[in-house]
Coordinates of C-alpha atoms in Angstrom, one line a residue:
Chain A
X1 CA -52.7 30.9 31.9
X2 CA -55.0 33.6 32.0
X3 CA -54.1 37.7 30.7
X4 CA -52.5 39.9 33.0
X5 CA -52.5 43.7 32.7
X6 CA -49.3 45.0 33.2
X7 CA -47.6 48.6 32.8
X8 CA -44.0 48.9 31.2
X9 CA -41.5 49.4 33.9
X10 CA -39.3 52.4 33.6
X11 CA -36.5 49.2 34.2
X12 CA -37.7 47.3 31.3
X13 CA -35.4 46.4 28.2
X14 CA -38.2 47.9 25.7
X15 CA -35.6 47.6 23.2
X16 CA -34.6 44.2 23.2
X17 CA -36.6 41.4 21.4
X18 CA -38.2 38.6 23.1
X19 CA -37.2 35.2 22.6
X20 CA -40.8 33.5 20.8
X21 CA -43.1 32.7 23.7
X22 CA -43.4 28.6 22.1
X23 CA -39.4 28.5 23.3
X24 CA -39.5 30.4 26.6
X25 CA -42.6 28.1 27.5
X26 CA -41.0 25.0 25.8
X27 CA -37.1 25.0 26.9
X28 CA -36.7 25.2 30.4
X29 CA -34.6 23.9 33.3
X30 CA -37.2 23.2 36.2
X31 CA -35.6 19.6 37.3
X32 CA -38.6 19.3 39.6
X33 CA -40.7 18.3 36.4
X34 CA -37.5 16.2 35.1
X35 CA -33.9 16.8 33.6
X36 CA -35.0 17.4 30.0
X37 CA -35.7 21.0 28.7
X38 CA -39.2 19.3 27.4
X39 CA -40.3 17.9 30.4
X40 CA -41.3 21.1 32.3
X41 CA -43.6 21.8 29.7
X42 CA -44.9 17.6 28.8
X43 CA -45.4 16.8 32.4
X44 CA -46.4 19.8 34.2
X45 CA -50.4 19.8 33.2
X46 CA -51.2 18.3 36.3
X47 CA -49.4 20.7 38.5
X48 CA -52.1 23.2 41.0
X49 CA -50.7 26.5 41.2
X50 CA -53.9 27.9 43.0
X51 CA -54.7 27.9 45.8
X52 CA -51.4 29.7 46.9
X53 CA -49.3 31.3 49.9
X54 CA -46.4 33.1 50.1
X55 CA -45.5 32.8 53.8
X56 CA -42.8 35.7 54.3
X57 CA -41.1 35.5 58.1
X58 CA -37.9 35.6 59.7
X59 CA -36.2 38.7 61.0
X60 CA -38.8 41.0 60.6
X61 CA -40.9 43.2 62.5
X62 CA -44.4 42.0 60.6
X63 CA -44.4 38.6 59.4
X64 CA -47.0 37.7 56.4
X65 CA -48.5 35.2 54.5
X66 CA -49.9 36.2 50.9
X67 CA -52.3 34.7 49.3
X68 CA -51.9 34.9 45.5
X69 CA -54.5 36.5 44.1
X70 CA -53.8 39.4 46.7
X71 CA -50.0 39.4 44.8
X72 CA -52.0 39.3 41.3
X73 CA -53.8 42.1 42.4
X74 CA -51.0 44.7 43.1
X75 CA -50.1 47.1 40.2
X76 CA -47.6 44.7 38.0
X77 CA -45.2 45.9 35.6
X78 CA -44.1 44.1 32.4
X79 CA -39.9 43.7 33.0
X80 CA -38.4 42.7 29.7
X81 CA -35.3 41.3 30.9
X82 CA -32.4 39.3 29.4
X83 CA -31.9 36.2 31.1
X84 CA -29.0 34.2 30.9
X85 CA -28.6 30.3 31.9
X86 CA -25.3 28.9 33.8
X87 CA -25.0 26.7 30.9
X88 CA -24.4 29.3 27.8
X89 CA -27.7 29.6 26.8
X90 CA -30.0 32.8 27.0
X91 CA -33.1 34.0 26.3
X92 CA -35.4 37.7 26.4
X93 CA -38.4 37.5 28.8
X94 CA -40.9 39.9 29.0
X95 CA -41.7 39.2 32.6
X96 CA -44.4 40.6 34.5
X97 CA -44.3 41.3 38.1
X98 CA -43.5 43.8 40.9
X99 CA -40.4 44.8 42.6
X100 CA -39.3 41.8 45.7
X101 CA -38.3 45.6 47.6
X102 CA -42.1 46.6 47.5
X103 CA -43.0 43.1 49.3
X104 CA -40.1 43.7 52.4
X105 CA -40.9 47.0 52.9
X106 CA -43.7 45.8 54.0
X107 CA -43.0 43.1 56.7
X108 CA -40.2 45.3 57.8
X109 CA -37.0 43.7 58.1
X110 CA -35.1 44.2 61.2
X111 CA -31.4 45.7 61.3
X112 CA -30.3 42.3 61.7
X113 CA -31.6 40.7 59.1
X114 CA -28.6 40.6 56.2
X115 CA -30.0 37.8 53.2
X116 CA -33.1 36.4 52.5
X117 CA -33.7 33.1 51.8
X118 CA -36.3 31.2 49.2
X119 CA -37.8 27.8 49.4
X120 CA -40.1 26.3 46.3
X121 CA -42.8 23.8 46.7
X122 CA -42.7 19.8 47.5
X123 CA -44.9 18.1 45.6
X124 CA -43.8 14.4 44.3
X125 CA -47.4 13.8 43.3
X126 CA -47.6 16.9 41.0
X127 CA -43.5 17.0 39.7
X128 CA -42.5 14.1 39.0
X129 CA -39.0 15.2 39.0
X130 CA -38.9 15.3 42.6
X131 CA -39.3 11.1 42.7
X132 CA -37.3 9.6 40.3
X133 CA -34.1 6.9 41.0
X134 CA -31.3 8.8 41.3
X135 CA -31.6 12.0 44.0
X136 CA -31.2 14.8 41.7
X137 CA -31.1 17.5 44.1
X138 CA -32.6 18.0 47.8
X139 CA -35.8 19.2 48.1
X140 CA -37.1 21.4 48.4
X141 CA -34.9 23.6 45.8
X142 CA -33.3 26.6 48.1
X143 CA -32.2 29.9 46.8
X144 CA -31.1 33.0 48.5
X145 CA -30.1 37.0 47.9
X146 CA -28.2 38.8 50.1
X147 CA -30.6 42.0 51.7
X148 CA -29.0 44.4 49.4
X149 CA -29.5 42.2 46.2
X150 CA -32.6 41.7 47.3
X151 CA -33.6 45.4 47.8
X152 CA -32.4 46.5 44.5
X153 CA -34.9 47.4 41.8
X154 CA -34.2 45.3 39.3
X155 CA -35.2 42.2 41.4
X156 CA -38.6 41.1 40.7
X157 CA -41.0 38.6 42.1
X158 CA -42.5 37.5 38.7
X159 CA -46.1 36.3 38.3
X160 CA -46.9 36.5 34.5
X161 CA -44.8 37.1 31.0
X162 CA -46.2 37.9 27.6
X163 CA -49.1 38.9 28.9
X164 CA -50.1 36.1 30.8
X165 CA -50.1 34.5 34.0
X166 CA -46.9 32.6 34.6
X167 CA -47.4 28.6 32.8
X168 CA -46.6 25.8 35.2
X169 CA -43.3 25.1 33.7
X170 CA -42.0 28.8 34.0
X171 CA -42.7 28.3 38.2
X172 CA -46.1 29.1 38.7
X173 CA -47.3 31.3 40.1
X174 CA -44.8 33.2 41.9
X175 CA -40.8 33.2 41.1
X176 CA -37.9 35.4 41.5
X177 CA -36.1 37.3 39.0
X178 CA -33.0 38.5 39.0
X179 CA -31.5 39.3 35.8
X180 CA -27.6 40.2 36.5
X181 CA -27.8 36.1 37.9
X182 CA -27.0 33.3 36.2
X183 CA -31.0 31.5 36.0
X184 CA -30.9 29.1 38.6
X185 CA -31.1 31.5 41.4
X186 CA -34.1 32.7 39.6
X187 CA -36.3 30.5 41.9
X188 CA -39.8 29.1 40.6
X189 CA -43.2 28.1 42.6
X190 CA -41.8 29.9 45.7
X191 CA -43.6 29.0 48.9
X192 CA -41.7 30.8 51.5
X193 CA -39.0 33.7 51.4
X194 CA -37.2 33.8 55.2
X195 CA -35.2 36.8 56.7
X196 CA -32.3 36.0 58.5
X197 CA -28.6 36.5 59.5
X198 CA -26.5 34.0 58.2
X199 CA -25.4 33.0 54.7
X200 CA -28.2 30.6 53.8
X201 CA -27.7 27.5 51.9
X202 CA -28.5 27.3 48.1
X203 CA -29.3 24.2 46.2
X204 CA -26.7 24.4 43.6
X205 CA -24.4 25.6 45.8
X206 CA -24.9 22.5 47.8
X207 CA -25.1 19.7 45.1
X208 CA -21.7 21.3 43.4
X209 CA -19.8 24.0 45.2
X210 CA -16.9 24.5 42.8
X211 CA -19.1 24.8 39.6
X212 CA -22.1 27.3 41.1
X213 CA -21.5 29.9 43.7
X214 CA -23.8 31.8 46.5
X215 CA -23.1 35.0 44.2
X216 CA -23.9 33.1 40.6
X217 CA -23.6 36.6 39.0
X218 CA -23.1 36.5 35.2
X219 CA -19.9 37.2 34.5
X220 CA -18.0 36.1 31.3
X221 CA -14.6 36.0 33.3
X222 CA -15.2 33.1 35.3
X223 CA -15.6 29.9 33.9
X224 CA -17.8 27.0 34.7
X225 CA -15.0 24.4 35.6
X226 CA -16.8 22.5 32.0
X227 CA -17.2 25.6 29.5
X228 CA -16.4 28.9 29.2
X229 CA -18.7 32.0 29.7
X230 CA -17.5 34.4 27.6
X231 CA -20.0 33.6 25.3
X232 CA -23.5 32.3 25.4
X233 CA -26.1 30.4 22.1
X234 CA -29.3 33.0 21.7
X235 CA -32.2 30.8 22.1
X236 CA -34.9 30.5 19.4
X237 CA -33.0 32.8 16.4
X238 CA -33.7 29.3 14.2
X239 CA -31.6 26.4 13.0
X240 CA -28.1 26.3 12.8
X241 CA -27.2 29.1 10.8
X242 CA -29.7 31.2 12.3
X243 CA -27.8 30.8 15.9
X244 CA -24.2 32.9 16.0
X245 CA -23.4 32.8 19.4
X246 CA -23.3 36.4 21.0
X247 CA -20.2 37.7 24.0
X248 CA -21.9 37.5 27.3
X249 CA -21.9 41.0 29.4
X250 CA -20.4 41.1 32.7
X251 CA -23.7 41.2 35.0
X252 CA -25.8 40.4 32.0
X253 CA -25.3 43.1 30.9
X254 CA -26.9 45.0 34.4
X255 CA -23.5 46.1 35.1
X256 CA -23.9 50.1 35.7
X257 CA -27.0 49.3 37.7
X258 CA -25.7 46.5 40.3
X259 CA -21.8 46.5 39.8
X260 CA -21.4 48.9 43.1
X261 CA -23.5 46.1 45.0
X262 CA -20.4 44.4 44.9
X263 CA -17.3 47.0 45.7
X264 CA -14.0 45.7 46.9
X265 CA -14.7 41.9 46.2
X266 CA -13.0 39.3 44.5
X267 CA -15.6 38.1 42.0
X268 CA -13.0 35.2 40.9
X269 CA -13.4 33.8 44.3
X270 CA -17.4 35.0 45.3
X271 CA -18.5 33.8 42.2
Chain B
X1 CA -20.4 -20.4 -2.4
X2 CA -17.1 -18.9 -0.3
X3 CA -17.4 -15.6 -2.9
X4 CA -21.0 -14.8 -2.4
X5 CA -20.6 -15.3 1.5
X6 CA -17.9 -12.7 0.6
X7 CA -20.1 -10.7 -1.4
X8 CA -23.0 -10.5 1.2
X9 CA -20.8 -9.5 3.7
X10 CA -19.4 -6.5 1.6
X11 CA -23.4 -5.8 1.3
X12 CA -24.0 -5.6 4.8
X13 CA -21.5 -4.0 5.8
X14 CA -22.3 -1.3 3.1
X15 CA -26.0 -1.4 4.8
X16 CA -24.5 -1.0 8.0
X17 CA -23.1 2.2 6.8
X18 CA -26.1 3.6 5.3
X19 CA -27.9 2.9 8.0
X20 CA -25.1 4.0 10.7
X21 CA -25.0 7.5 9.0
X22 CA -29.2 8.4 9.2
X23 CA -29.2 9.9 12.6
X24 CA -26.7 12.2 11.8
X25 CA -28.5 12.8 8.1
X26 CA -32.0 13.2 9.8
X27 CA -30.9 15.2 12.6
X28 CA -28.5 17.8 10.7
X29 CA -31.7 18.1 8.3
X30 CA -33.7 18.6 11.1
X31 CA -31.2 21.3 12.8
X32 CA -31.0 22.9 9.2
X33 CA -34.3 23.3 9.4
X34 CA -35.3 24.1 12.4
X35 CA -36.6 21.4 13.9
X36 CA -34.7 20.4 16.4
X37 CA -36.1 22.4 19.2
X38 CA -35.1 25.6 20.8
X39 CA -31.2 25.0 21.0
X40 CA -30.2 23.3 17.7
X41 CA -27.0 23.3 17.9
X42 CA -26.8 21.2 21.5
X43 CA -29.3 19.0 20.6
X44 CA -27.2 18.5 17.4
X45 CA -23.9 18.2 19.0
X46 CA -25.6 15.8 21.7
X47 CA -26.7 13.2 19.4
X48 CA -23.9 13.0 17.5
X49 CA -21.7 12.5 20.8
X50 CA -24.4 9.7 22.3
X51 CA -24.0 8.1 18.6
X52 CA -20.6 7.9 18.3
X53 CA -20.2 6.1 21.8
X54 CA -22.9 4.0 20.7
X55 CA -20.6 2.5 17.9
X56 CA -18.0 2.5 19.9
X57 CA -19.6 0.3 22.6
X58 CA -21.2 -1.6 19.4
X59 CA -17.8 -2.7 18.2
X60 CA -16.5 -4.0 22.0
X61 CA -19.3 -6.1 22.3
X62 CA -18.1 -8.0 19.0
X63 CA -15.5 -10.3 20.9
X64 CA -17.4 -11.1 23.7
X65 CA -20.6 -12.1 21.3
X66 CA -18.1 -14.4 19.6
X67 CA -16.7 -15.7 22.6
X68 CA -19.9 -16.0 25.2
X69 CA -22.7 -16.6 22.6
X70 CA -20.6 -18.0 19.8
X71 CA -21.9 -15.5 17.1
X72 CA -19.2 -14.4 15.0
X73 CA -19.8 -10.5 13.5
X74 CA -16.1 -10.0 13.7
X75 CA -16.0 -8.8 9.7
X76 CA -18.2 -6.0 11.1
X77 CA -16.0 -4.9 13.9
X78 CA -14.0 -2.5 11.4
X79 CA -17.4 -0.6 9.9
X80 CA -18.5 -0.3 13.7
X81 CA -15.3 1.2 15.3
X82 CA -15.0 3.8 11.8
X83 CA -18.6 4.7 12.6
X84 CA -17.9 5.5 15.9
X85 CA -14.6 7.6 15.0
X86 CA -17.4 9.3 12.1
X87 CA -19.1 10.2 14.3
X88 CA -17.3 11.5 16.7
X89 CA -15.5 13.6 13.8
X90 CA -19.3 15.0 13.4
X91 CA -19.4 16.0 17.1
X92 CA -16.4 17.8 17.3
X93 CA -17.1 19.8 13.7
X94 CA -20.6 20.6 15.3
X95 CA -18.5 21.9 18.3
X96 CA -15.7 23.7 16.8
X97 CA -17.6 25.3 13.6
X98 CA -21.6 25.4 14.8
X99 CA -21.2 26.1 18.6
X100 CA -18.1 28.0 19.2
X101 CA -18.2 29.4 15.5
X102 CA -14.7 28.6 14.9
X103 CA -13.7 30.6 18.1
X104 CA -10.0 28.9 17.9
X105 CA -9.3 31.2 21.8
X106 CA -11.9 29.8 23.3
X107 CA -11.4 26.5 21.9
X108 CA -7.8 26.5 23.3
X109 CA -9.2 27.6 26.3
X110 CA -11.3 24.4 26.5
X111 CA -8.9 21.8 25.4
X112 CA -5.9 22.8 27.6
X113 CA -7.9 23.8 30.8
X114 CA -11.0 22.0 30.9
X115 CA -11.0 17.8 31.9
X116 CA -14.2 17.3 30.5
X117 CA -12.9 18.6 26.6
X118 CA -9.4 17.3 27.2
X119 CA -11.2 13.8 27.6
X120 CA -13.4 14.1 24.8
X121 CA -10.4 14.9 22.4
X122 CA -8.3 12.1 24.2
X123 CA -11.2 9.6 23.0
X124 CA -11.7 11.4 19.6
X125 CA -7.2 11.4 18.8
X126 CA -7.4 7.9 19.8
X127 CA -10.4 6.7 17.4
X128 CA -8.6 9.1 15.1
X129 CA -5.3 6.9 15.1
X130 CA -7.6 3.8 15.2
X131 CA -9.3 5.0 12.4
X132 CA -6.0 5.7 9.8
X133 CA -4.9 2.4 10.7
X134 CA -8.0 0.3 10.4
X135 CA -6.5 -0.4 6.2
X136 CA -5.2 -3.2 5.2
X137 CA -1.6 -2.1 4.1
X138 CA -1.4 -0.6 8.0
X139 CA -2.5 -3.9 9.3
X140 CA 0.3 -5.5 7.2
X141 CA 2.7 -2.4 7.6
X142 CA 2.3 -3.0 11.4
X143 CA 2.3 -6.7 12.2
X144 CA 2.1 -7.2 15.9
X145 CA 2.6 -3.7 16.9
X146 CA -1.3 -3.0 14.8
X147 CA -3.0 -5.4 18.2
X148 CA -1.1 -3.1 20.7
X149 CA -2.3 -0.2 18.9
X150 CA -6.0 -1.1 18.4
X151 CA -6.3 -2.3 22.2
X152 CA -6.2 1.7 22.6
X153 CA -9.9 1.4 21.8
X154 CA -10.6 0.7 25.4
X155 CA -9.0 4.3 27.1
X156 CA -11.3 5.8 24.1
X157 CA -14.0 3.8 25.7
X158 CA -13.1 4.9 29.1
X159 CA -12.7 8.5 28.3
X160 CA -15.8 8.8 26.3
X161 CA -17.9 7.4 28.8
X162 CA -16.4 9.5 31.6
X163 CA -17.0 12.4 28.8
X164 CA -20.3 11.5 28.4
X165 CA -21.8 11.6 32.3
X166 CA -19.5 14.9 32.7
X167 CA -21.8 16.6 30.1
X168 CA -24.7 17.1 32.2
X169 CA -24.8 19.0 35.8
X170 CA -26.7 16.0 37.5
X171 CA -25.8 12.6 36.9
X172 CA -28.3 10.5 35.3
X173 CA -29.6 6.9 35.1
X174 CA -29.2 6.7 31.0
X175 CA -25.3 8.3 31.4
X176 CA -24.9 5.8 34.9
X177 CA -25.9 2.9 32.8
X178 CA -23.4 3.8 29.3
X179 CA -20.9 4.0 31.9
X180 CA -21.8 0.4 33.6
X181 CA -22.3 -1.2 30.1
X182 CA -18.8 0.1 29.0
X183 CA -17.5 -1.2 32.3
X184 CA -18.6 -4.6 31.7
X185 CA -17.5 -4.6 28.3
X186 CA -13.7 -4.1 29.9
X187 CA -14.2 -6.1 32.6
X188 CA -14.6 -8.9 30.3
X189 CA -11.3 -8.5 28.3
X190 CA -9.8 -8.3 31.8
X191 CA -11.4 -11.8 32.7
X192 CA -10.1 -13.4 29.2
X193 CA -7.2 -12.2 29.6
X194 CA -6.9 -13.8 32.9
X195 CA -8.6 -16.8 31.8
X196 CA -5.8 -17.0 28.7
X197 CA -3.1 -16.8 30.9
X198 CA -4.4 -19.6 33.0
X199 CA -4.6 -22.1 30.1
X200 CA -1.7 -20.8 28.3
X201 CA 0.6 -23.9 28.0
X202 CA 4.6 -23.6 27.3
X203 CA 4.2 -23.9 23.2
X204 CA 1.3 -21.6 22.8
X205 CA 1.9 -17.7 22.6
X206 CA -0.6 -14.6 23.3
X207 CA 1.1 -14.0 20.0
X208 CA -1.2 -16.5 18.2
X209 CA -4.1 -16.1 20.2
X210 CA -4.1 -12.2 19.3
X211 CA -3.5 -12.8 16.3
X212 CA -5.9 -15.2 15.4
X213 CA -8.6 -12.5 15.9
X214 CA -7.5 -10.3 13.0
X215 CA -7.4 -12.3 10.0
X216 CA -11.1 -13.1 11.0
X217 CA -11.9 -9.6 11.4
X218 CA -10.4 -8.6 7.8
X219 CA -11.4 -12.1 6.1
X220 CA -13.4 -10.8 2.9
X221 CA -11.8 -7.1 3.0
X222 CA -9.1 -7.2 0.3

């Protein structure tokens, strides 16, 4: 990873401490390296995150592909932002990266054009995850926003934290962020983000539709069918005793900012 | 000679508990210490849960040793099966006090809505009741009714496995092949007691058959 300037966004949790970079770089779900929390970082080192294209199409009026270093190159803020996984856990990440809003503004989605859509990488000789004996999940690993999710502030396309540019095993070099989600919306290595009309489909979504929703917005009154959410473990506050588990906040705690994104719906049913 | 045979036994099976009880030593030093990683308290919770059905799959493959390979361990049967109810007393302390931090609402939450706790618990009560029997006066206190009770190990088998590949979001090879291995351990009690039936001649009883089994099993105990 090399360093990567970055300003602090005006969006940015200054307040909040980061969980140590050895943990966010060392405990991660990225199944395409393999199921363990270890093995993103042990068996990612062979992984080639440059070169890179973004290819960005669908409804819209000027379709792109961008290379990576052009993406580098843009002026990148530094998002702390809590970050909260579907299974209880969460961390602090001091992301870097620039708004996704900033990136469709400028291929210019058409009025038709109501979600977007994310596709990561395939590569079974670099991720070993994606062999393996049993199918874990199809690839590639699909995500999706709808437009208005997708246009709101807070949702970043993140190329770097602490300072850095992103390690393999945080999705190199380009992921979304989107911190009022549960993480696995949070796509990594992301080759292609499409434009379109209809609901697309969404990897979790697909592999188990009663445990992880299109919507997978944190919210401590809908439980996992397998454990509650009302409460999630703090990564990396030390052993045992150092750990006290902490109440999880409705959107991750994003609430003011992206509640009205979702006015009038049942969020026991969209979740 | 019949004494020190007794006497060795009583050794190993004391070494079998020492040695049964490190992975739960090392790894709540570890946790303690922080050293097990970025989320202690799963990791910790994890291992005990993966140990305990390792005992409890240790102790089923006792009869069929015996009775396919003709090596007799029964006299370790009893420290297996209270290792596995050990441990699976460690892995629901780790769960009640260390991750939900004695949150009794949400733990009611879990045990009365959610099928993957209620079948943990259902394996754990089990092993509980299989555990306060495993004495000698029970054995004696309960006669026959101590074989019905005890083949109760098998729905804890069941339910611990099924608790077990539950536990992650993906199913896995190692979870797929606990869940084969306790399969085959069952399906083998389900074949002898087929086989038994078809031998069984007019004078003999499943009584004595059964019953054989647990004088063996405590020979050396009192």
């Amino acid at each position: 990873a090399a360093d990567l300037a970055a300003r602090p966004g005006a969006l940015s949790n200054a307040g909040l401490k980061p969980t140590p970079l050895r943990d966010v770089t060392h405990y991660n779900n990225f199944y395409e390296f393999g199921l363990e929390k270890t093995d993103p970082a042990d068996r990612s080192a062979d992984f080639q995150p440059r070169p890179w294209t973004i290819r960005v199409d669908g409804m819209v009026a000027k379709p792109r592909t961008y290379d990576i270093d052009a993406l580098l190159a843009r002026p990148l803020e530094e998002r702390i932002y809590r970050m909260r996984c579907v299974e209880a856990w969460s961390m602090v990440i001091p992301w870097i990266g620039f708004a996704l809003r900033d990136l469709l503004a400028e291929v210019e989605p058409l009025g038709s054009a109501k979600y977007v859509a994310f596709e990561s990488v395939v590569r079974p000789s670099q991720m070993p995850g994606q062999g393996g004996v049993l199918p874990v999940l199809d690839w590639p690993y699909v995500e999706a926003l709808r437009l208005d999710e997708a246009l709101h502030p807070l949702t970043i396309l993140a190329v770097g934290l602490y300072g850095q540019t992103l390690p393999n095993q945080n999705g190199a070099p380009v992921r979304l962020v989107v911190p009022w989600k549960y993480g696995f919306k949070g796509i990594k290595s992301v080759v292609r983000i499409r434009l379109t009309d209809r609901m697309p489909r969404t990897s979790w979504n697909v592999r188990a539709p009663d445990e992880y929703g299109f919507y997978a917005n944190v919210n401590p009154a809908v439980d996992h069918p397998r454990w509650s959410q009302a409460s999630e473990r703090p990564i990396g506050t030390g052993g045992f005793f150092g750990a006290s588990r902490q109440p999880t906040l409705p959107f991750n705690g994003y609430g003011a900012q992206v509640a009205g994104l979702y006015a009038g719906m049942d969020l026991r049913r969209d979740f | 000679m019949a004494s020190r045979r007794v006497r060795s036994a009583g050794l190993v099976r004391l070494a079998l508990y020492g040695i049964g009880l490190v992975p739960a030593a090392v790894s709540f030093v570890q946790g303690a210490t922080d050293r097990l990683g970025a989320d202690p308290v799963n990791v910790f919770e994890r291992t005990l849960g993966l140990w305990a059905l390792r005992f409890l799959i240790l102790s089923l493959c006792i009869a069929p040793l015996r009775d396919l390979a003709g090596i007799n361990l029964l006299r370790y049967r009893r420290a297996l099966g209270l290792l596995a109810f050990w441990y699976a007393l460690f892995h629901l302390t780790a769960y009640v006090a260390l991750d939900l931090g004695f949150d009794l609402r949400t733990l009611l939450a879990d045990v009365t809505r959610r099928p993957f706790i209620i079948l943990g618990m259902a394996a754990f009560t089990i092993l509980a009741a299989l555990a306060a029997t495993s004495n000698g006066w029970a054995i004696r206190r309960l006669g026959r009714r101590w074989q019905a009770l005890h083949r109760w190990v098998y729905a804890a088998a069941i339910c611990a496995a099924i608790h077990f590949v539950l536990s992650f979001k993906v199913i896995r090879v190692e979870t797929l092949l606990y869940g084969l291995v306790v399969a085959a351990l069952l399906a083998f009690r389900v074949w002898r007691t087929a086989a038994r039936r078809g031998r069984r001649r007019p004078a003999s009883a499943a009584g004595r058959d059964g019953g054989r089994e647990f004088p063996r099993d405590d020979a050396g105990e009192a």
